[in-house]
Short mmCIF file of C-alpha atoms in Angstrom, two decimals:
data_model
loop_
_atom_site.label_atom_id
_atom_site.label_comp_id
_atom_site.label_asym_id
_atom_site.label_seq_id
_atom_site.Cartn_x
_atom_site.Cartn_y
_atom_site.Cartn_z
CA UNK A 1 -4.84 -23.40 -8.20
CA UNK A 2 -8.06 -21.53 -8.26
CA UNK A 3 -9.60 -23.46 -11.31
CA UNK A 4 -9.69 -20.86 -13.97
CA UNK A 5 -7.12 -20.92 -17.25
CA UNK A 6 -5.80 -18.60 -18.99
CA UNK A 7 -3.84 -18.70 -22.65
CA UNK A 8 -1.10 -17.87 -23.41
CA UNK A 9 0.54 -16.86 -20.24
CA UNK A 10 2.72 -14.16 -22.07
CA UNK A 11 1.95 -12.29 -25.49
CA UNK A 12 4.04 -9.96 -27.09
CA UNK A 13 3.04 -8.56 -30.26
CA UNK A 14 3.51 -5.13 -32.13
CA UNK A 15 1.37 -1.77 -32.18
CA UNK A 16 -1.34 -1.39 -34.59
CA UNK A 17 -1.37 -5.76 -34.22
CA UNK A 18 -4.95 -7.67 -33.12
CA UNK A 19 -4.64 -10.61 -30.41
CA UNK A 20 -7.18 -13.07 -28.50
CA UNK A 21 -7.08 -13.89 -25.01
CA UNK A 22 -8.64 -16.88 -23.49
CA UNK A 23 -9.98 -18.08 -20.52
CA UNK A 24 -11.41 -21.22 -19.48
CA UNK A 25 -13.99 -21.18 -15.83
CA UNK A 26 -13.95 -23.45 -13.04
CA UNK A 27 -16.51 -26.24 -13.60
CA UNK A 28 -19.78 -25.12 -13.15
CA UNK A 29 -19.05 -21.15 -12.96
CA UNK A 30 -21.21 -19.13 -15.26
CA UNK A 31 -20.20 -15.75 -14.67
CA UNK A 32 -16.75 -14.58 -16.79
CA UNK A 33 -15.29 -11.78 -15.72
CA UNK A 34 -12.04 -10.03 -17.65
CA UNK A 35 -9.81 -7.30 -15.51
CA UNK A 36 -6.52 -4.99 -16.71
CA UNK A 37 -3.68 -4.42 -14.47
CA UNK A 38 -1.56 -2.09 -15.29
CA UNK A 39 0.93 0.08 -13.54
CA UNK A 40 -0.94 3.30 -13.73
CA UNK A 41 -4.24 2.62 -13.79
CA UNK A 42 -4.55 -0.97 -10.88
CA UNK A 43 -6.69 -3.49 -11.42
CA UNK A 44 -9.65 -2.38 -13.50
CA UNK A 45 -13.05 -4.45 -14.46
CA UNK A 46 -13.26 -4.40 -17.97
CA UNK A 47 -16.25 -6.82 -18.88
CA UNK A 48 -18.51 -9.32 -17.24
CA UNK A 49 -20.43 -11.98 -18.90
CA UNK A 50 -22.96 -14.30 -17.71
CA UNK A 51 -24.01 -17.65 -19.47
CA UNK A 52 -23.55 -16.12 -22.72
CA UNK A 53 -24.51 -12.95 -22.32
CA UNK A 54 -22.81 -9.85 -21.47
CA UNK A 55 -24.01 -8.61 -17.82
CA UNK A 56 -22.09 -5.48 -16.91
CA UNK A 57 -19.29 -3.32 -18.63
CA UNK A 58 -16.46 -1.09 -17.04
CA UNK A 59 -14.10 0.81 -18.03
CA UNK A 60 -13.11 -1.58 -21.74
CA UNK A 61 -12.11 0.36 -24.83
CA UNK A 62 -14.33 0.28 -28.49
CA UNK A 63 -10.66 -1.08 -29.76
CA UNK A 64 -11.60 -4.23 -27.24
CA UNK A 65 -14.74 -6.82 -27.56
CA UNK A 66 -15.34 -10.45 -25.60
CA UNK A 67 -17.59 -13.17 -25.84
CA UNK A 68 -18.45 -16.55 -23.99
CA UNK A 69 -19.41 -19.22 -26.09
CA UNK A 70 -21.84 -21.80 -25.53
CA UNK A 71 -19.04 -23.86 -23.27
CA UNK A 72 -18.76 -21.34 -20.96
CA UNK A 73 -15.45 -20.13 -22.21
CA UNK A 74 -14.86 -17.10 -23.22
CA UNK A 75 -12.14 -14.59 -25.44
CA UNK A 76 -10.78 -10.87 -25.08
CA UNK A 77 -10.64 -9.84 -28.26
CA UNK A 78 -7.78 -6.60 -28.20
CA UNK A 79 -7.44 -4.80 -31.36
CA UNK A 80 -5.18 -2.23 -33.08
CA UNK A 81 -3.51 -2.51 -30.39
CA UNK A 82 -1.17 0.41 -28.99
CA UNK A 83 2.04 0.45 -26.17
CA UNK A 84 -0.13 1.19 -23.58
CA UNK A 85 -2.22 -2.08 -23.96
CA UNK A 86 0.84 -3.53 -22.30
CA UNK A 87 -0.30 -4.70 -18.97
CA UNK A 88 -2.00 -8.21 -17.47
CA UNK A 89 -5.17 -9.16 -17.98
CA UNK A 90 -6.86 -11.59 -16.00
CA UNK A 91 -9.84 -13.50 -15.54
CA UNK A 92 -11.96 -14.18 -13.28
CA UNK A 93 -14.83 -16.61 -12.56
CA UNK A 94 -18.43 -16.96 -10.30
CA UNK A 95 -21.30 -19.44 -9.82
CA UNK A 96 -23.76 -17.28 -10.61
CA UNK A 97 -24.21 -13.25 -12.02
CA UNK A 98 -24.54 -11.29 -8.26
CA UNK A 99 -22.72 -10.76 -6.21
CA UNK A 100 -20.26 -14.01 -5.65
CA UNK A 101 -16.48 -14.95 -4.71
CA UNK A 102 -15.19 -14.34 -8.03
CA UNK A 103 -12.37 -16.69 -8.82
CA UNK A 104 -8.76 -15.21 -10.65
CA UNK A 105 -7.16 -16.96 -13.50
CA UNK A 106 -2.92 -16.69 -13.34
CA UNK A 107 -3.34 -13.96 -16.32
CA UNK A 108 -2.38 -13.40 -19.05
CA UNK A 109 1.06 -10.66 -19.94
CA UNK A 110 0.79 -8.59 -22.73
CA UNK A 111 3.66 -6.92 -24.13
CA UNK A 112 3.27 -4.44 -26.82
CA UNK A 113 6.17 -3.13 -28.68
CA UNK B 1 -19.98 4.56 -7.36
CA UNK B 2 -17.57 2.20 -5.13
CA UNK B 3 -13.91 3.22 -4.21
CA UNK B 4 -11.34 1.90 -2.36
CA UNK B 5 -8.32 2.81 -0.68
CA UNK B 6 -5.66 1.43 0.75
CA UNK B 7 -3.47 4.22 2.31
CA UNK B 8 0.11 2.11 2.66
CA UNK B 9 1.43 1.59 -1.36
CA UNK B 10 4.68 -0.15 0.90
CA UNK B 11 4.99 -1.92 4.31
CA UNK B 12 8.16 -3.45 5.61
CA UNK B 13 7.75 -5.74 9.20
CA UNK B 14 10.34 -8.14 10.42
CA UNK B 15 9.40 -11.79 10.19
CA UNK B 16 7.81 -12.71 12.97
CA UNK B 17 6.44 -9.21 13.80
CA UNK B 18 2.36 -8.48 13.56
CA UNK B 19 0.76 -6.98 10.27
CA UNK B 20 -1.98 -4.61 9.69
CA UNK B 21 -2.80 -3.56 6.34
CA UNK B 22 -5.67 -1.12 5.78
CA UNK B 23 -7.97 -0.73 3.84
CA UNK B 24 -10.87 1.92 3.47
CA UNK B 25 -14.24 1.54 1.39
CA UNK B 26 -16.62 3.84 0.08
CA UNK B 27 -20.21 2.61 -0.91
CA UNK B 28 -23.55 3.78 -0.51
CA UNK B 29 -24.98 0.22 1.08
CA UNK B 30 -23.71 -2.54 2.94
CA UNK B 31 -21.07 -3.55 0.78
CA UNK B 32 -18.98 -6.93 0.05
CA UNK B 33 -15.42 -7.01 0.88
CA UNK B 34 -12.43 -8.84 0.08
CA UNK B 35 -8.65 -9.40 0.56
CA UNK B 36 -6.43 -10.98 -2.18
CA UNK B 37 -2.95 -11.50 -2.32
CA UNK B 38 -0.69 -12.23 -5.02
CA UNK B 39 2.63 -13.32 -5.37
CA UNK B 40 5.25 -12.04 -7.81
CA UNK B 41 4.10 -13.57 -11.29
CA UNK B 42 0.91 -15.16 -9.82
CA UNK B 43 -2.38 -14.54 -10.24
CA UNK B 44 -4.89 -13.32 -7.54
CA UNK B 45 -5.73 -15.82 -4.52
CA UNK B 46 -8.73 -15.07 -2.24
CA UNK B 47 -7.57 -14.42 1.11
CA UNK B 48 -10.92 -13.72 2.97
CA UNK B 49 -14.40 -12.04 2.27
CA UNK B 50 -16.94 -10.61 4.23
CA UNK B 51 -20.84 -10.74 3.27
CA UNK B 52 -22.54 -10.16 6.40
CA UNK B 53 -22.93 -11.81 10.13
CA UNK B 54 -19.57 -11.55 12.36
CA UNK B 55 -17.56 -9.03 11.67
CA UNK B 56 -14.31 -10.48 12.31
CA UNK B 57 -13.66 -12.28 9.31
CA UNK B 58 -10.81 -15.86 9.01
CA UNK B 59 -9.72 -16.29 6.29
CA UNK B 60 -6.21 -19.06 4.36
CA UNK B 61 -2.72 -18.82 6.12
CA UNK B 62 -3.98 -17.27 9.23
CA UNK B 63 -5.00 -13.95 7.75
CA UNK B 64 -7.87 -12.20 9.34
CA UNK B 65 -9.99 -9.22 9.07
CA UNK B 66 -12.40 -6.80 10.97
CA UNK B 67 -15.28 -5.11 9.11
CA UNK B 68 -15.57 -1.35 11.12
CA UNK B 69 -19.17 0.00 9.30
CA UNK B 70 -18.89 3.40 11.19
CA UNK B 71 -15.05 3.80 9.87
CA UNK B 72 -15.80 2.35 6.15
CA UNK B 73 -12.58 -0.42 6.77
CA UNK B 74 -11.81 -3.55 6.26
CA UNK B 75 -8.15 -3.85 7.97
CA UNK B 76 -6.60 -7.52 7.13
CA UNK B 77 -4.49 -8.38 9.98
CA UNK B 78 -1.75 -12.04 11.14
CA UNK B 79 -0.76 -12.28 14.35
CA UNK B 80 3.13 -13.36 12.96
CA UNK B 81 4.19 -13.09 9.62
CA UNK B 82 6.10 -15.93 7.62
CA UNK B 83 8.98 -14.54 4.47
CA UNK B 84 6.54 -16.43 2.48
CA UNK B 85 3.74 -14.01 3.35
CA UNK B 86 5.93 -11.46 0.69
CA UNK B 87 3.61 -10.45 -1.72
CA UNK B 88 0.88 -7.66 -3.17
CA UNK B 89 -2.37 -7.38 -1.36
CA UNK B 90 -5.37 -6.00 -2.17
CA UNK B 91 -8.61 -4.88 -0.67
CA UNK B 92 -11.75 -4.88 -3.25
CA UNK B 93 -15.47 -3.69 -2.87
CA UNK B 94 -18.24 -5.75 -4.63
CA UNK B 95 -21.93 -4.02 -5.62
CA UNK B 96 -24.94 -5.56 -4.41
CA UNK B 97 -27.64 -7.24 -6.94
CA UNK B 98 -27.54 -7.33 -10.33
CA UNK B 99 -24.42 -7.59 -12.03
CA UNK B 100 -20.99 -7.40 -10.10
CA UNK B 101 -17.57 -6.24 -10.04
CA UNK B 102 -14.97 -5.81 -8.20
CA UNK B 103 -13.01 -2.63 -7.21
CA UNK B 104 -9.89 -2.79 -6.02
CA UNK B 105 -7.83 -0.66 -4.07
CA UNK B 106 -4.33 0.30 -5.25
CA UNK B 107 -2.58 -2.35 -3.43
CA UNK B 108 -0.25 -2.62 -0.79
CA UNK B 109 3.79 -4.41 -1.20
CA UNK B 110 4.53 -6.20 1.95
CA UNK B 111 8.15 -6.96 2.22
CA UNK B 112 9.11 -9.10 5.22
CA UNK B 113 13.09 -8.44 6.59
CA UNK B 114 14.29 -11.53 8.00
#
């Protein structure tokens, strides 16, 4: 158990349909971090945010936003959401903003039909 | 910008029998590495890292690894494998300074044959 929760553990929801994923850091951690796996494309860093504030972006779609709140946790926000949104996202968490173990959530499956 | 490969998508060793997975890294500085492994319908569990000093790397469940700079790898290697060692594994390449991420190889599938 690395520390880091994730809700719900599966999602399945329609095209076109708007869902929130959240994650919850291991005590202390500061840095958020939010990845996609997917069969095609592997794991891919999506967003990073750091005590609030976002730090570094990859490869995340307009149709997709995140935030961390003031208690550290923090929500992927997926929008208009089409079949190839299916995949796992996961989260990750660090102590600080460089460069740091980074910590994985189980993840969260997202099935869009 | 920071790639990684790892050149075996499927490896199949007898229980019991040595493993070497590989895993090559391309980045313009001394770079961060890591090994994770997860299990069917688990997340990702940190197996080892390597920042700097030694270059031969211990990491959980008697996994280790050997940081090559003039061959850009980062092989992950056990002695004996166990059917529980059955999983995805997967080499990633963090950025110094600043803000980080990770970039992870494709992943290899061990399968162990009893």
């Amino acid at each position: 158990d690395s520390g880091v929760t994730q809700t719900p553990k599966h999602l399945i929801t329609a095209t076109g349909q708007r869902v929130t994923l959240r994650c919850s850091p291991r005590s202390g951690d500061l840095s958020v971090y939010w990845y996609q796996q997917s069969l095609d494309q592997g794991l891919q860093f999506l967003i990073q945010y750091y005590n609030g504030e976002e730090r570094a972006k990859g490869n995340i779609l307009e149709r997709f936003s995140a935030q961390q709140f003031p208690d550290l946790h923090s929500e992927l926000n997926l929008s208009s959401l089409e079949l190839g949104d299916s995949a796992l996202y996961f989260c990750a968490s660090s102590s600080a903003s460089g460069i740091e173990t980074q910590y994985f959530g189980p993840g969260t499956r997202l099935l869009v039909l | 910008a920071q790639s990684v490969t790892q050149p075996d998508i499927h490896i199949t060793v007898s229980e019991g029998a040595s493993l070497e997975l590989r895993c090559n890294y391309s980045y313009g500085a001394t770079p961060y590495l890591f090994w994770y492994v997860q299990s069917p319908g688990q997340g990702l569990q940190l197996l080892l890292k390597y920042f700097s000093g030694d270059t031969l790397v211990q990491g959980i469940k008697g996994f280790e690894a050997e940081f090559k700079r003039s061959q850009s790898s980062f092989n992950l290697r056990k002695p004996s494998v166990h059917w529980s060692d059955a999983a995805e594994y997967f080499c990633a390449v963090g950025a110094y300074g600043g803000a980080q991420k990770l970039v992870f190889g494709q992943g290899t599938r061990l399968t162990i044959n009893p």
